[in-house]
Structure formats: C-alpha cells, structure tokens
Coordinates of C-alpha atoms in Angstrom, one line a residue:
M1 CA 25.0 -50.9 157.4
R2 CA 23.2 -54.2 157.7
T3 CA 22.5 -56.6 154.9
M4 CA 19.1 -58.2 154.2
F5 CA 20.2 -61.2 156.4
G6 CA 20.6 -58.9 159.5
F7 CA 24.5 -59.0 159.4
S8 CA 26.7 -56.0 159.0
A9 CA 28.7 -55.6 155.8
A10 CA 31.9 -56.2 157.8
E11 CA 30.7 -59.5 159.2
S12 CA 29.8 -60.6 155.7
R13 CA 33.3 -60.3 154.3
G14 CA 35.7 -63.1 153.9
K15 CA 35.5 -66.9 154.2
K16 CA 35.5 -66.8 157.9
A17 CA 32.4 -64.6 158.0
K18 CA 30.8 -66.9 155.6
R19 CA 31.5 -70.0 157.7
I20 CA 30.2 -68.2 160.8
R21 CA 27.1 -67.2 159.0
S22 CA 26.5 -70.7 157.7
K23 CA 26.9 -72.3 161.1
R24 CA 24.6 -69.7 162.7
F25 CA 21.9 -70.4 160.2
I26 CA 22.2 -74.2 159.9
R27 CA 22.5 -74.9 163.7
R28 CA 19.3 -73.1 164.4
E29 CA 16.1 -74.9 163.6
I30 CA 14.4 -71.5 162.9
L31 CA 16.1 -68.2 162.7
R32 CA 13.9 -65.1 162.9
P33 CA 15.4 -62.5 160.6
R34 CA 16.1 -59.2 162.4
L35 CA 15.8 -57.0 159.4
P36 CA 13.2 -56.7 158.0
K37 CA 10.7 -57.9 160.5
P38 CA 8.8 -61.0 159.2
C39 CA 5.1 -60.9 158.7
S40 CA 2.8 -62.4 161.4
H41 CA 1.8 -65.4 159.3
C42 CA 5.2 -66.3 158.0
L43 CA 8.2 -68.2 159.4
P44 CA 7.8 -67.4 163.1
T45 CA 4.6 -69.4 163.1
A46 CA 6.4 -72.5 161.8
R47 CA 7.3 -75.4 164.0
L48 CA 8.9 -78.8 163.6
H49 CA 6.8 -82.0 164.0
E50 CA 8.6 -84.7 165.9
T51 CA 6.5 -87.6 165.0
H52 CA 7.6 -87.8 161.4
P53 CA 11.4 -88.0 161.3
A54 CA 13.0 -87.3 158.0
P55 CA 16.5 -86.6 156.6
P56 CA 17.7 -83.1 157.3
L57 CA 16.4 -80.6 154.8
I58 CA 17.4 -77.1 154.1
I59 CA 15.0 -74.7 152.5
H60 CA 15.6 -71.1 151.5
L61 CA 12.4 -69.1 151.6
N62 CA 12.2 -65.7 150.0
S63 CA 9.3 -63.3 149.6
S64 CA 9.4 -59.9 148.0
K65 CA 5.7 -59.5 149.0
H66 CA 6.1 -60.3 152.7
E67 CA 9.7 -59.1 153.0
C68 CA 11.1 -61.9 155.1
L69 CA 14.0 -64.2 154.5
A70 CA 15.3 -67.2 156.4
F71 CA 17.1 -70.6 156.2
L72 CA 15.5 -73.6 158.0
K73 CA 17.2 -76.8 158.9
L74 CA 14.3 -79.3 159.2
S75 CA 14.2 -82.7 160.9
G76 CA 10.6 -83.2 159.7
P77 CA 7.7 -81.5 157.9
I78 CA 6.8 -77.9 158.6
T79 CA 3.3 -77.4 160.0
P80 CA 1.5 -74.3 160.9
E81 CA 0.4 -73.4 164.4
P82 CA -3.3 -74.2 165.1
P83 CA -5.9 -73.3 163.9
L84 CA -5.2 -75.8 161.2
D85 CA -6.9 -73.7 158.5
R86 CA -4.8 -70.6 158.8
Q87 CA -2.7 -69.4 156.0
F88 CA 1.0 -70.3 156.0
F89 CA 3.5 -68.9 153.6
A90 CA 6.0 -71.2 152.1
G91 CA 7.6 -72.1 148.8
G92 CA 10.5 -73.7 147.1
V93 CA 11.5 -77.3 146.7
L94 CA 12.4 -79.4 149.7
T95 CA 15.5 -81.2 148.6
N96 CA 17.8 -83.3 150.7
G97 CA 21.0 -81.4 151.4
K98 CA 20.3 -78.6 149.0
V99 CA 19.2 -75.0 149.4
V100 CA 16.5 -74.0 146.8
T101 CA 15.4 -70.4 146.5
A102 CA 11.8 -69.6 145.5
R103 CA 9.2 -66.9 146.0
L104 CA 6.9 -67.5 148.9
K105 CA 3.4 -68.7 148.0
C106 CA 0.3 -68.9 150.1
F107 CA -0.8 -72.4 151.1
T108 CA -3.5 -73.6 153.4
L109 CA -2.0 -76.6 155.2
H110 CA -3.3 -79.4 157.3
S111 CA -1.3 -80.1 160.5
R112 CA 1.4 -82.8 160.0
H113 CA 1.0 -83.1 156.3
P114 CA 4.3 -82.9 154.4
F115 CA 2.6 -81.9 151.2
M116 CA 3.0 -78.1 151.5
T117 CA 5.3 -78.0 148.5
V118 CA 3.5 -80.3 146.0
N119 CA 2.4 -77.5 143.7
E120 CA 5.9 -75.9 143.8
T121 CA 7.6 -79.2 143.2
N122 CA 5.6 -80.2 140.2
G123 CA 5.5 -76.8 138.7
R124 CA 2.8 -75.3 136.5
S125 CA 3.5 -77.5 133.4
R126 CA 3.4 -80.7 135.4
Q127 CA 0.2 -79.7 137.1
E128 CA -1.4 -78.9 133.8
E129 CA -0.3 -82.2 132.4
L130 CA -1.9 -84.1 135.3
G131 CA -4.9 -81.6 135.6
Q132 CA -3.8 -81.4 139.2
F133 CA -5.3 -78.8 141.6
L134 CA -5.1 -79.7 145.3
T135 CA -7.9 -79.1 147.7
A136 CA -7.4 -76.6 150.6
T137 CA -8.4 -77.9 154.1
P138 CA -11.3 -75.6 154.7
T139 CA -12.8 -76.6 151.3
A140 CA -12.2 -80.3 152.1
D141 CA -13.8 -80.0 155.5
F142 CA -16.8 -78.3 154.0
M143 CA -17.2 -81.0 151.4
A144 CA -17.1 -83.7 154.1
S145 CA -19.8 -82.0 156.1
M146 CA -22.3 -82.5 153.2
F147 CA -22.5 -86.3 153.6
G148 CA -25.7 -87.6 155.0
P149 CA -26.1 -90.7 157.3
L150 CA -23.5 -93.4 156.5
P151 CA -23.6 -97.2 156.9
R152 CA -21.6 -98.9 159.8
V153 CA -19.0 -100.0 157.3
V154 CA -18.1 -97.3 154.8
R155 CA -16.4 -98.2 151.6
L156 CA -14.9 -94.9 150.5
L157 CA -13.5 -93.9 147.1
D158 CA -11.1 -91.0 146.6
A159 CA -10.1 -91.0 142.9
G160 CA -7.4 -88.4 142.1
A161 CA -6.5 -88.3 145.8
G162 CA -3.6 -86.0 145.7
A163 CA -2.0 -85.8 149.1
G164 CA -5.2 -87.2 150.7
A165 CA -6.8 -84.0 151.9
L166 CA -10.3 -85.2 151.1
T167 CA -10.1 -88.5 152.8
A168 CA -8.5 -86.9 155.8
A169 CA -11.5 -84.4 155.9
F170 CA -13.9 -87.4 155.6
V171 CA -12.2 -89.1 158.5
R172 CA -12.2 -86.0 160.7
M173 CA -15.9 -85.6 160.0
V174 CA -16.7 -89.3 160.9
C175 CA -14.6 -89.2 164.0
E176 CA -16.1 -86.0 165.3
K177 CA -19.7 -86.9 164.5
G178 CA -19.4 -90.5 165.7
E179 CA -22.8 -91.5 164.3
G180 CA -22.6 -95.3 164.2
V181 CA -19.7 -95.8 161.7
N182 CA -17.5 -98.7 162.9
E183 CA -15.1 -99.0 160.0
I184 CA -13.8 -97.1 157.0
Q185 CA -12.3 -98.9 154.0
S186 CA -10.6 -96.3 151.9
T187 CA -9.6 -96.8 148.3
L188 CA -7.4 -94.1 146.7
Y189 CA -6.1 -93.5 143.2
E190 CA -3.2 -91.2 142.5
V191 CA -0.9 -91.4 139.5
D192 CA 1.6 -88.7 140.5
P193 CA 4.7 -90.5 142.0
K194 CA 5.9 -87.3 143.6
I195 CA 3.0 -87.2 145.9
L196 CA 2.6 -90.8 147.0
D197 CA 4.8 -90.5 150.1
A198 CA 2.7 -87.6 151.3
L199 CA -0.5 -89.6 150.6
Q200 CA 0.9 -92.6 152.6
T201 CA 1.7 -90.2 155.5
T202 CA -1.8 -88.8 155.4
M203 CA -3.4 -92.2 155.5
R204 CA -1.2 -93.3 158.4
E205 CA -2.5 -90.3 160.3
C206 CA -6.0 -91.2 159.4
Q207 CA -5.4 -94.6 160.9
G208 CA -4.2 -93.0 164.1
R209 CA -7.1 -90.7 164.4
C210 CA -9.6 -93.5 163.7
R211 CA -7.9 -95.7 166.3
A212 CA -8.2 -93.0 168.9
S213 CA -12.0 -92.8 168.1
G214 CA -12.5 -96.6 168.1
I215 CA -13.0 -96.8 164.4
A216 CA -11.2 -99.3 162.2
F217 CA -9.5 -97.7 159.2
T218 CA -7.9 -99.5 156.3
F219 CA -6.6 -98.1 153.0
T220 CA -5.4 -99.2 149.6
I221 CA -3.5 -96.8 147.4
H222 CA -3.5 -97.5 143.6
S223 CA -0.8 -95.7 141.6
T224 CA -2.5 -96.8 138.4
D225 CA -4.7 -94.8 136.0
F226 CA -8.2 -94.6 137.4
I227 CA -10.0 -94.2 134.1
T228 CA -8.1 -97.0 132.3
E229 CA -8.4 -99.5 135.1
M230 CA -12.1 -98.9 136.0
S231 CA -13.3 -98.6 132.4
S232 CA -11.8 -102.0 131.8
K233 CA -13.6 -103.5 134.9
L234 CA -16.9 -101.8 134.0
A235 CA -16.7 -102.9 130.4
G236 CA -16.7 -106.5 131.7
D237 CA -13.6 -107.8 130.1
L238 CA -13.6 -111.5 129.8
F239 CA -10.6 -112.1 132.1
G240 CA -11.0 -108.9 134.2
S241 CA -12.2 -108.7 137.8
L242 CA -15.6 -107.3 138.7
P243 CA -15.6 -103.5 139.5
P244 CA -15.6 -102.6 143.2
A245 CA -18.6 -101.0 144.9
F246 CA -18.6 -98.0 147.2
D247 CA -20.9 -96.5 149.7
A248 CA -19.4 -93.0 149.5
A249 CA -17.1 -91.1 147.2
I250 CA -15.4 -87.7 147.7
A251 CA -13.7 -86.2 144.7
N252 CA -11.7 -83.4 143.3
P253 CA -11.0 -84.9 139.9
P254 CA -8.3 -83.7 137.6
Y255 CA -9.3 -81.0 135.1
R256 CA -7.8 -81.4 131.6
K257 CA -9.3 -81.6 128.1
I258 CA -8.9 -84.9 126.4
S259 CA -8.7 -85.3 122.7
T260 CA -10.9 -87.6 120.7
D261 CA -8.1 -90.1 120.0
S262 CA -6.6 -90.1 123.5
A263 CA -6.4 -93.3 125.6
E264 CA -8.7 -91.8 128.2
R265 CA -11.3 -91.0 125.6
R266 CA -11.2 -94.6 124.1
S267 CA -11.4 -96.1 127.6
L268 CA -14.5 -94.0 128.4
R269 CA -16.1 -94.7 125.1
S270 CA -15.8 -98.4 125.8
I271 CA -18.4 -98.0 128.7
G272 CA -20.6 -95.7 126.7
V273 CA -19.3 -92.4 128.2
E274 CA -18.6 -89.6 125.7
T275 CA -17.0 -86.5 127.3
S276 CA -14.2 -84.1 126.5
N277 CA -12.7 -83.5 129.9
L278 CA -11.0 -85.6 132.5
Y279 CA -13.1 -84.3 135.4
T280 CA -16.4 -85.4 133.8
G281 CA -14.8 -88.7 132.9
F282 CA -13.9 -89.3 136.5
I283 CA -17.4 -88.4 137.7
A284 CA -19.0 -90.6 135.1
I285 CA -17.0 -93.6 136.3
I286 CA -17.5 -92.8 140.0
Q287 CA -21.2 -92.7 139.8
R288 CA -21.2 -96.1 138.2
L289 CA -19.2 -97.6 141.1
L290 CA -21.6 -96.3 143.8
V291 CA -24.1 -98.7 145.3
P292 CA -27.8 -97.7 145.3
G293 CA -28.1 -94.9 147.9
G294 CA -24.4 -94.3 147.8
Q295 CA -23.3 -90.7 148.1
L296 CA -21.0 -88.6 146.1
V297 CA -19.6 -85.2 147.1
G298 CA -17.4 -83.6 144.4
I299 CA -15.8 -80.3 143.6
T300 CA -15.6 -79.6 139.8
P301 CA -15.7 -76.8 137.3
R302 CA -19.2 -75.4 136.8
S303 CA -18.8 -75.7 133.0
F304 CA -20.7 -79.0 132.8
C305 CA -23.9 -77.2 133.8
N306 CA -24.4 -75.9 130.3
G307 CA -23.0 -76.0 126.8
P308 CA -23.5 -78.5 124.0
Y309 CA -20.3 -80.5 124.6
F310 CA -21.4 -81.5 128.1
R311 CA -25.0 -82.4 127.2
P312 CA -24.3 -86.2 127.1
F313 CA -22.6 -86.0 130.4
R314 CA -25.5 -84.0 132.0
E315 CA -28.0 -86.6 130.7
D316 CA -25.9 -89.4 132.1
F317 CA -25.3 -87.6 135.4
L318 CA -29.0 -86.8 136.0
S319 CA -30.1 -90.3 135.0
L320 CA -27.8 -92.0 137.6
L321 CA -27.6 -89.5 140.4
E322 CA -30.2 -87.6 142.5
L323 CA -29.0 -84.0 143.1
R324 CA -29.4 -83.0 146.7
R325 CA -27.3 -79.9 147.0
L326 CA -25.3 -77.4 144.9
H327 CA -22.8 -74.9 146.4
V328 CA -21.3 -72.0 144.5
F329 CA -18.4 -69.7 145.4
E330 CA -18.8 -66.0 145.1
S331 CA -15.2 -65.6 143.8
R332 CA -13.7 -67.6 140.9
L333 CA -10.4 -67.7 142.9
A334 CA -11.9 -69.0 146.1
A335 CA -11.5 -72.8 145.7
F336 CA -8.0 -72.9 144.2
R337 CA -6.6 -69.5 145.0
E338 CA -2.9 -70.7 145.2
D339 CA -3.2 -72.1 141.6
S340 CA -4.7 -68.9 140.2
V341 CA -7.6 -70.9 138.8
L342 CA -10.2 -68.6 137.2
Q343 CA -12.6 -71.4 136.2
E344 CA -15.7 -71.1 138.4
N345 CA -16.1 -74.2 140.6
I346 CA -19.1 -75.8 142.4
I347 CA -19.5 -78.4 145.0
F348 CA -22.3 -80.9 144.6
H349 CA -23.8 -83.6 146.8
A350 CA -25.7 -86.4 145.0
V351 CA -27.1 -89.8 145.8
K352 CA -27.1 -92.8 143.5
G353 CA -30.7 -93.1 142.3
R354 CA -33.1 -92.3 139.5
N355 CA -35.7 -90.2 141.1
Q356 CA -34.8 -86.5 141.4
P357 CA -36.0 -84.8 144.6
S358 CA -38.8 -82.3 144.6
E359 CA -36.4 -79.7 146.2
L360 CA -32.7 -79.2 146.7
I361 CA -30.4 -76.9 148.6
I362 CA -28.5 -74.1 146.8
S363 CA -25.8 -72.5 149.0
S364 CA -23.0 -70.0 148.4
S365 CA -20.0 -68.7 150.3
S366 CA -16.9 -66.6 149.7
G367 CA -14.7 -69.6 150.0
E368 CA -12.7 -68.2 152.8
A369 CA -12.1 -70.2 156.0
G370 CA -14.8 -69.5 158.5
G371 CA -16.8 -67.5 155.9
E372 CA -20.6 -67.3 156.1
V373 CA -22.6 -69.9 154.1
T374 CA -26.0 -68.8 152.9
E375 CA -28.6 -71.5 152.0
S376 CA -31.9 -71.5 150.1
I377 CA -34.2 -74.3 149.0
F378 CA -35.4 -74.3 145.4
P379 CA -37.8 -76.7 143.5
F380 CA -35.9 -79.1 141.4
G381 CA -37.9 -78.0 138.4
E382 CA -36.3 -74.5 138.7
I383 CA -32.8 -75.9 138.6
V384 CA -33.3 -78.4 135.7
H385 CA -36.3 -77.5 133.5
A386 CA -38.5 -80.5 132.8
H387 CA -38.9 -79.8 129.1
D388 CA -35.3 -78.6 128.4
S389 CA -33.7 -81.0 126.0
E390 CA -30.3 -79.6 126.8
K391 CA -30.7 -80.5 130.5
F392 CA -29.1 -77.2 131.6
I393 CA -28.5 -76.9 135.3
H394 CA -29.5 -73.5 136.5
I395 CA -27.9 -72.3 139.7
P396 CA -29.3 -69.2 141.4
S397 CA -26.6 -67.3 143.3
C398 CA -28.5 -64.3 144.7
S399 CA -32.0 -63.1 145.5
S400 CA -32.2 -61.0 142.3
H401 CA -32.2 -64.2 140.2
G402 CA -35.7 -64.8 141.4
T403 CA -36.9 -61.7 139.7
A404 CA -34.9 -62.6 136.6
K405 CA -36.3 -66.0 136.4
E406 CA -39.9 -64.8 136.8
T407 CA -39.4 -62.3 134.0
M408 CA -37.8 -64.8 131.6
D409 CA -40.3 -67.5 132.4
G410 CA -43.0 -65.1 131.0
L411 CA -41.3 -65.2 127.6
T412 CA -42.3 -68.0 125.2
T413 CA -40.9 -67.0 121.8
S414 CA -37.9 -68.9 120.5
L415 CA -35.2 -67.5 118.2
A416 CA -36.4 -69.8 115.5
E417 CA -40.0 -68.4 115.8
L418 CA -38.5 -65.0 115.3
G419 CA -37.1 -66.3 112.0
L420 CA -33.6 -65.7 113.3
T421 CA -30.6 -67.8 114.3
V422 CA -27.2 -67.1 115.9
S423 CA -23.9 -68.5 114.7
T424 CA -20.3 -68.4 115.7
G425 CA -18.0 -66.2 113.7
R426 CA -16.7 -68.1 110.6
V427 CA -13.2 -66.6 110.4
V428 CA -10.6 -68.7 112.3
D429 CA -7.7 -66.4 112.0
F430 CA -4.8 -68.9 112.5
R431 CA -6.1 -70.9 109.6
L432 CA -6.2 -67.9 107.3
K433 CA -3.0 -66.1 108.3
D434 CA -1.9 -65.3 104.8
A435 CA -5.2 -63.5 104.1
L436 CA -5.2 -61.2 107.1
R437 CA -4.1 -57.6 107.0
K438 CA -3.2 -55.2 109.7
E439 CA -4.6 -52.2 107.7
P440 CA -7.4 -52.2 105.1
E441 CA -6.1 -52.2 101.5
R442 CA -7.4 -52.8 98.0
G443 CA -9.1 -56.2 97.8
T444 CA -9.8 -56.5 101.5
V445 CA -13.0 -56.3 103.5
P446 CA -13.5 -55.5 107.2
L447 CA -12.6 -58.3 109.8
L448 CA -14.1 -57.8 113.2
Y449 CA -12.9 -59.0 116.6
P450 CA -14.1 -58.3 120.1
C451 CA -11.6 -55.5 120.3
H452 CA -13.7 -53.6 117.8
F453 CA -16.6 -53.3 120.2
N454 CA -17.0 -49.7 121.2
G455 CA -20.0 -49.3 123.5
G456 CA -23.0 -50.3 121.4
T457 CA -21.4 -50.0 118.0
V458 CA -18.3 -51.1 116.1
H459 CA -15.2 -49.1 115.9
W460 CA -13.4 -50.0 112.7
P461 CA -10.6 -50.0 111.7
K462 CA -8.8 -50.0 115.0
L463 CA -5.2 -49.6 113.9
E464 CA -3.7 -49.4 117.4
A465 CA -5.1 -52.9 118.2
R466 CA -2.8 -55.9 117.9
K467 CA -5.4 -57.8 115.9
P468 CA -5.8 -57.6 112.1
N469 CA -8.5 -55.2 110.7
A470 CA -9.0 -56.7 107.3
I471 CA -9.1 -59.9 105.3
M472 CA -8.5 -60.5 101.6
D473 CA -11.8 -61.0 99.7
T474 CA -10.8 -64.0 97.4
A475 CA -12.5 -67.1 96.1
E476 CA -10.8 -69.0 99.0
T477 CA -12.0 -66.6 101.8
R478 CA -15.4 -65.7 100.5
Q479 CA -17.0 -68.8 102.1
W480 CA -16.0 -67.4 105.5
L481 CA -17.6 -64.0 104.9
V482 CA -21.1 -62.8 105.2
P483 CA -22.9 -60.2 103.1
S484 CA -23.0 -56.7 104.7
G485 CA -26.1 -55.9 106.7
M486 CA -27.4 -55.0 110.1
Y487 CA -26.1 -57.7 112.5
L488 CA -26.2 -58.0 116.2
L489 CA -22.8 -59.2 117.6
T490 CA -22.0 -60.7 121.0
K491 CA -18.7 -61.6 122.6
R492 CA -18.1 -65.3 123.0
F493 CA -15.6 -64.7 125.8
T494 CA -15.8 -62.0 128.5
S495 CA -13.1 -61.2 131.0
K496 CA -13.7 -61.7 134.7
E497 CA -13.5 -57.9 135.1
E498 CA -16.4 -57.2 132.8
R499 CA -19.6 -56.2 134.5
R500 CA -21.8 -58.2 132.2
R501 CA -21.5 -61.8 130.9
L502 CA -23.5 -60.9 127.8
V503 CA -22.0 -58.1 125.8
A504 CA -23.7 -57.1 122.6
C505 CA -23.1 -54.5 119.9
M506 CA -24.5 -53.5 116.5
F507 CA -22.8 -53.8 113.2
D508 CA -24.3 -51.0 111.1
P509 CA -23.6 -51.1 107.3
D510 CA -24.1 -47.3 107.2
Q511 CA -21.1 -46.8 109.5
V512 CA -18.8 -49.4 107.9
K513 CA -19.2 -49.3 104.1
T514 CA -18.6 -52.7 102.6
E515 CA -20.2 -55.4 100.5
W516 CA -18.9 -58.3 102.6
V517 CA -17.6 -58.6 106.2
G518 CA -15.8 -61.2 108.3
F519 CA -16.7 -62.0 111.9
E520 CA -13.9 -63.7 113.7
N521 CA -14.4 -66.9 115.7
H522 CA -14.5 -65.1 119.1
L523 CA -17.8 -63.5 118.1
N524 CA -21.4 -64.7 117.8
Y525 CA -23.7 -63.0 115.3
F526 CA -27.5 -63.0 114.9
H527 CA -28.7 -63.2 111.4
A528 CA -31.7 -64.1 109.2
S529 CA -30.8 -67.0 107.0
G530 CA -27.3 -65.7 106.6
H531 CA -28.3 -62.1 106.0
G532 CA -28.7 -59.0 108.1
L533 CA -31.7 -58.0 110.4
E534 CA -34.3 -55.3 110.2
R535 CA -33.0 -52.2 112.0
D536 CA -35.7 -52.0 114.7
L537 CA -35.6 -55.8 115.4
A538 CA -31.8 -55.6 115.7
A539 CA -32.0 -52.6 118.1
G540 CA -34.6 -54.4 120.2
L541 CA -32.5 -57.5 120.5
F542 CA -29.5 -55.2 121.4
A543 CA -31.5 -53.7 124.3
F544 CA -32.9 -57.1 125.4
L545 CA -29.5 -58.9 125.5
N546 CA -27.8 -56.0 127.2
S547 CA -30.4 -55.8 130.0
T548 CA -29.6 -56.7 133.6
V549 CA -32.4 -59.1 133.8
V550 CA -31.1 -61.2 130.9
D551 CA -27.6 -61.1 132.2
Q552 CA -28.7 -62.3 135.7
Y553 CA -30.7 -65.1 134.1
F554 CA -27.9 -66.2 131.9
R555 CA -25.6 -66.5 134.9
R556 CA -27.9 -69.1 136.4
F557 CA -26.6 -71.7 134.0
S558 CA -23.4 -70.3 132.7
G559 CA -20.5 -70.9 135.1
H560 CA -17.8 -69.6 132.9
T561 CA -17.0 -66.6 130.8
Q562 CA -17.8 -68.2 127.5
V563 CA -21.1 -67.4 125.7
N564 CA -21.9 -70.2 123.2
A565 CA -24.3 -69.8 120.3
T566 CA -26.2 -72.8 121.7
D567 CA -26.7 -70.9 124.9
L568 CA -28.2 -68.0 123.0
R569 CA -30.4 -70.3 121.0
T570 CA -31.9 -71.8 124.1
L571 CA -33.0 -68.4 125.6
S572 CA -36.6 -67.3 125.3
Y573 CA -37.2 -63.9 123.7
P574 CA -39.9 -61.3 123.5
D575 CA -42.1 -61.6 120.4
R576 CA -41.3 -59.7 117.2
N577 CA -43.7 -56.9 117.9
T578 CA -42.2 -56.2 121.4
L579 CA -38.7 -56.3 120.0
N580 CA -39.6 -53.9 117.2
A581 CA -41.2 -51.6 119.7
M582 CA -38.1 -51.6 121.9
G583 CA -35.9 -51.0 118.9
G584 CA -38.1 -48.1 117.7
E585 CA -37.6 -46.3 121.0
M586 CA -33.8 -46.8 120.9
T587 CA -32.8 -43.2 120.2
A588 CA -29.1 -44.1 120.6
L589 CA -26.9 -47.2 121.3
D590 CA -24.9 -45.5 124.1
L591 CA -27.8 -45.5 126.6
S592 CA -26.8 -46.1 130.3
Q593 CA -27.6 -49.4 131.9
D594 CA -30.5 -47.9 133.8
E595 CA -32.0 -46.5 130.6
I596 CA -31.7 -49.9 128.9
D597 CA -33.2 -51.7 131.9
Q598 CA -36.1 -49.2 132.1
L599 CA -36.9 -49.6 128.4
V600 CA -36.8 -53.4 128.5
T601 CA -38.8 -53.6 131.8
K602 CA -41.5 -51.3 130.4
H603 CA -42.0 -53.4 127.2
L604 CA -41.8 -56.8 128.9
H605 CA -44.5 -55.8 131.4
A606 CA -46.7 -54.4 128.6
C607 CA -46.6 -57.7 126.7
R608 CA -47.8 -59.8 129.6

C-alpha cells in the first residue's frame, strides 16, 4: 500500500527510510507526486526563476481541495508558466530553512514577483489591521488601461503600493503603448515591512523593462504613513516641505474604518477632510496632490457612492475631480477573490478639474481574466443628479436599470410630503442585555429582529431563533419602544444570497397583540410622527418597496447590502392616493413577485 507521498509503507519505516525520503525530496527542485495525480494548475506548472537568487527555501504545500502534496527546494521565487494571468495554487509561509504546512490558496501571480505569499504571511488579522488587500494582475492591467494621454515625463504616485502590482501594470502599459512617454518618476508608499523586499524587487524589474523600451524609470519607496506625512505637508506646517505634485496616480488604498479620535482622523481633519474610512482618506489626499489635468485610477469599495457618512467625501471628490469612467464587477468576489472580500468594489477614472463632463462611460465585467467588458455611455446628470443634496452616485449595471430609472423619475412625492418618515430601530441589544428575554414573560413586550420576517408578515415569537423575542417594559426601556400600530419594516442588512436588496414586511397589531413593541437596530421602520400608519397606506408602501423596479433603481446607488434610513428618505414615492389604491387591492401579503410587479406597474402607469 502506498502512502500519500507515493512511497510504500515498508519504505516509510525506520530512520533509514526517512533519510532516503528526505534526500529524494530535497535534492529535487520539484517532485511531482505520483499519488494522487496533481491538478493541472498546481505544482507541475511551477518553475524556478534564475535571475533572483535567494537563500534555499523549503515549502510544504498541502491541498485537500486539489489533492496534491509536494516539497520544494527553492533557489528563488516561484513563478507560474505564461500566460502571466493564469491561476497558480500556492500557500504557506516561505521561511529560510524551515518547512511550513498550509492549505493551498488560489493566487493570481505576476511573473518573477516573489510576493505570492504576502497574504498568507501576514494572516487575516494583520491584513485587517493594515486594511490590506492586494491587487490581482488582471485587475491591475485593466486599471492601467484606463489612463488617457500622458505627459513625456510622468510623475506617478502609488500610495498603499503593496508589492507594486499597480505600478508594474502602469509600466507595462506605457512600455507597450509607447506613446511619447520618455520618463517615469514613481513615488510609492507602503508601511508593511514584510512586503518592502517584494516591492523593491518589483521596482527593479520595472527599471529593466523600461530600460529595454528606452524609457527612464526612477522610483522612491517611502515606508512612512502616507496620511500622516502628506496631511502635514498639505496643511502647510511652518517648517515642513511643500507637498509633491503628480501627473498620474494609481491606487488600491487600504480599507479600514478609522475612529473619530484616531491619529489618521486627526491628520485628515487638519486639511479639512472628514471621513470614516482609510480608503476615502487616501483618495482625498491623492486628489489634492494631482496637478490640474492629472489622472487618477483607483479601485475602492462602492460604499462611498451613497450613505450619509460619505456625503462630505462625495462633495469633496466631485468638487476636485471630473469623473470620466466607472467600472463595476458583476460579482462581489471578483476583485479580491483570494481574500474572500464581499464588499462590492468599483474602479473609477477621474481627472483633476472642476467641470464635470456631459457624459461618462459605465462599464462592467465578471472580473475574471480575459472576461468580456461591456460599456455604455450615460449623461452625467443620470449618474449624479443635479439637485440631489446628498450627491449620490448612481451606477447602472444592466439594461433594465433604464426602465427602472424612467419609472422612478416620474415620481415626485417625497416621504415628508406623505406625512411619513423612516427611522432606524431604537433597540441596540448589546446595550440592553439585562432587559432582553428569550421567551415572552410577564412585564415584557415583543422585540423584533430581521429573523422574525416571514414573507410579508411578522412571525413572533420565534423561539427556535437564537435572538431574544422580548424586552422588559420598564421606565428605563420605554424610551426605546414605540406604541403598537401598523408599521412597515425593512431589513437594514441583506445577505448576498437574497434576491432583493430591499426586503419589507408589515407589523400588524391584530396579529401581535401588544401595547408597545421594540424594533431592533438592524431594522428600519416607517411611521407617522412616531405612530403607526393607515392600513391601506402601509400595504401600498409594502407593494411599492418590494417591487422589482424599486429594487433595481435602489441598486443604482447602493453598492453594499446595507439599506440606510437616509437612502429610503431620498427615494421618490407615488402620491398618497396611488399608494392607498395599491394597498386597497392587496388581498394578501404573500403575493408572488410577478403579482406585486403587475400591481405596482398598473398603478404607476395610471398616475402619470
């Protein structure tokens, strides 16, 4: 019988067998396991690169998914066979003289780059601390292709450079196009000491490639904090140097929330930037460092396109940059698949200036290497509405959004004009732990979570759920409760598997008998000055918000699974008569999606 290494059981016994096995593995640069057969994209495709000598490294690669196992003795970085954007499976920590076991993970590598194990080396906690998500080569090349004509001498900024994939992609693009660029002066910022060697190697390769194309290439790597250093320069400190100026910037900024009392927040505040995330802080500084006409291509979460917390950033962004192109991915996992990032990302191309174009390009792709990219041209006024004080950035992603926009643009009634408002659920459970109860008891009132949604109605109590079902009604908790009535509830967060972004249901006081009720913080609730709604009006709102046309329209500006009360307030609604008519025809709340869409479409057309 053979073991998983391809040796018989007899061969594996005793010290002599172990010595033989060790020599056989270590003397070979690559051993192809005989049993089981390795997958086509795995170790047999690896090769050693002779141009970057390094101390011998041993890596133990293990994959339950791909069922292949091997030891490698390396004299340099592993690189995949061309084409450069193919998937290569690797994992573990490359450590001098040590064998480290780890599950294989899928990486997209760039030839010669020894940064294949950055994510594994840092680990998830370190990545989250830095907000670090490295850019795959196909994504980097696509970003570089967005740049327009460049000056003869390009001063390039790559802030949060990682292992240099974006600068490398920019260099490849310039060398291949060869459109009058004579020199590239690259400035890079990276604070992670574990990745600086890889970054140095990448920049040396860029020098070699530029030299072969007759282009001068110089680079400066700063291991200092980009926000702290540049904020100081932009603030004009008395003894500080002037901030640098750049003709182009390419960015995959770190993504991490920053607290109000953090050093980053204080630095940004010193230059008049108020934002709650590192990525918007990076972009705010980068746009200030560009010369007039300078170009920025960045990949960021889509979350800045809407929501109240990013409103100051949107105003700042649109006042300093002219949007030329927005690109969306059809899958949330496409841009940073190896990091299991579910945040939806976009790529944008913008030019330093204060006059927005009349039109801009909206494109989309699957995010896979070689995948088809579809492009459409939209008037700028359809992307950022001229009279929208929130400055939401609407991003159409399919042809059906045209119909959705046309329908929604025909509605002019605001929620305030309906005499209604929408609020976030008042009960923050971790602050009221002592008042929560798993089961209803004397002195409690219903507490509703998203888990209590059951089609179009509320299922309460739900004893099999992990969440509490009740909250004590006391003088302390009463301020967090609302009087019983007919309320329309929506989920603030939806999972990526849910078909609709907007999910609404009705709280009917006839079904849940109570004088007071608690809505947990993961819910939004529509109300009339703190009280319930009229039944037909609530049912009409239920149909409207659960319709396909509203869901499609909402996705134009919501790039994440969170539905804020502010987002719902900014929507336009049918007038009260139309909503009452819709509600009056709602014979039940468990209508199919087609039935809801037909009802809503009929009444919206009738009110035009």
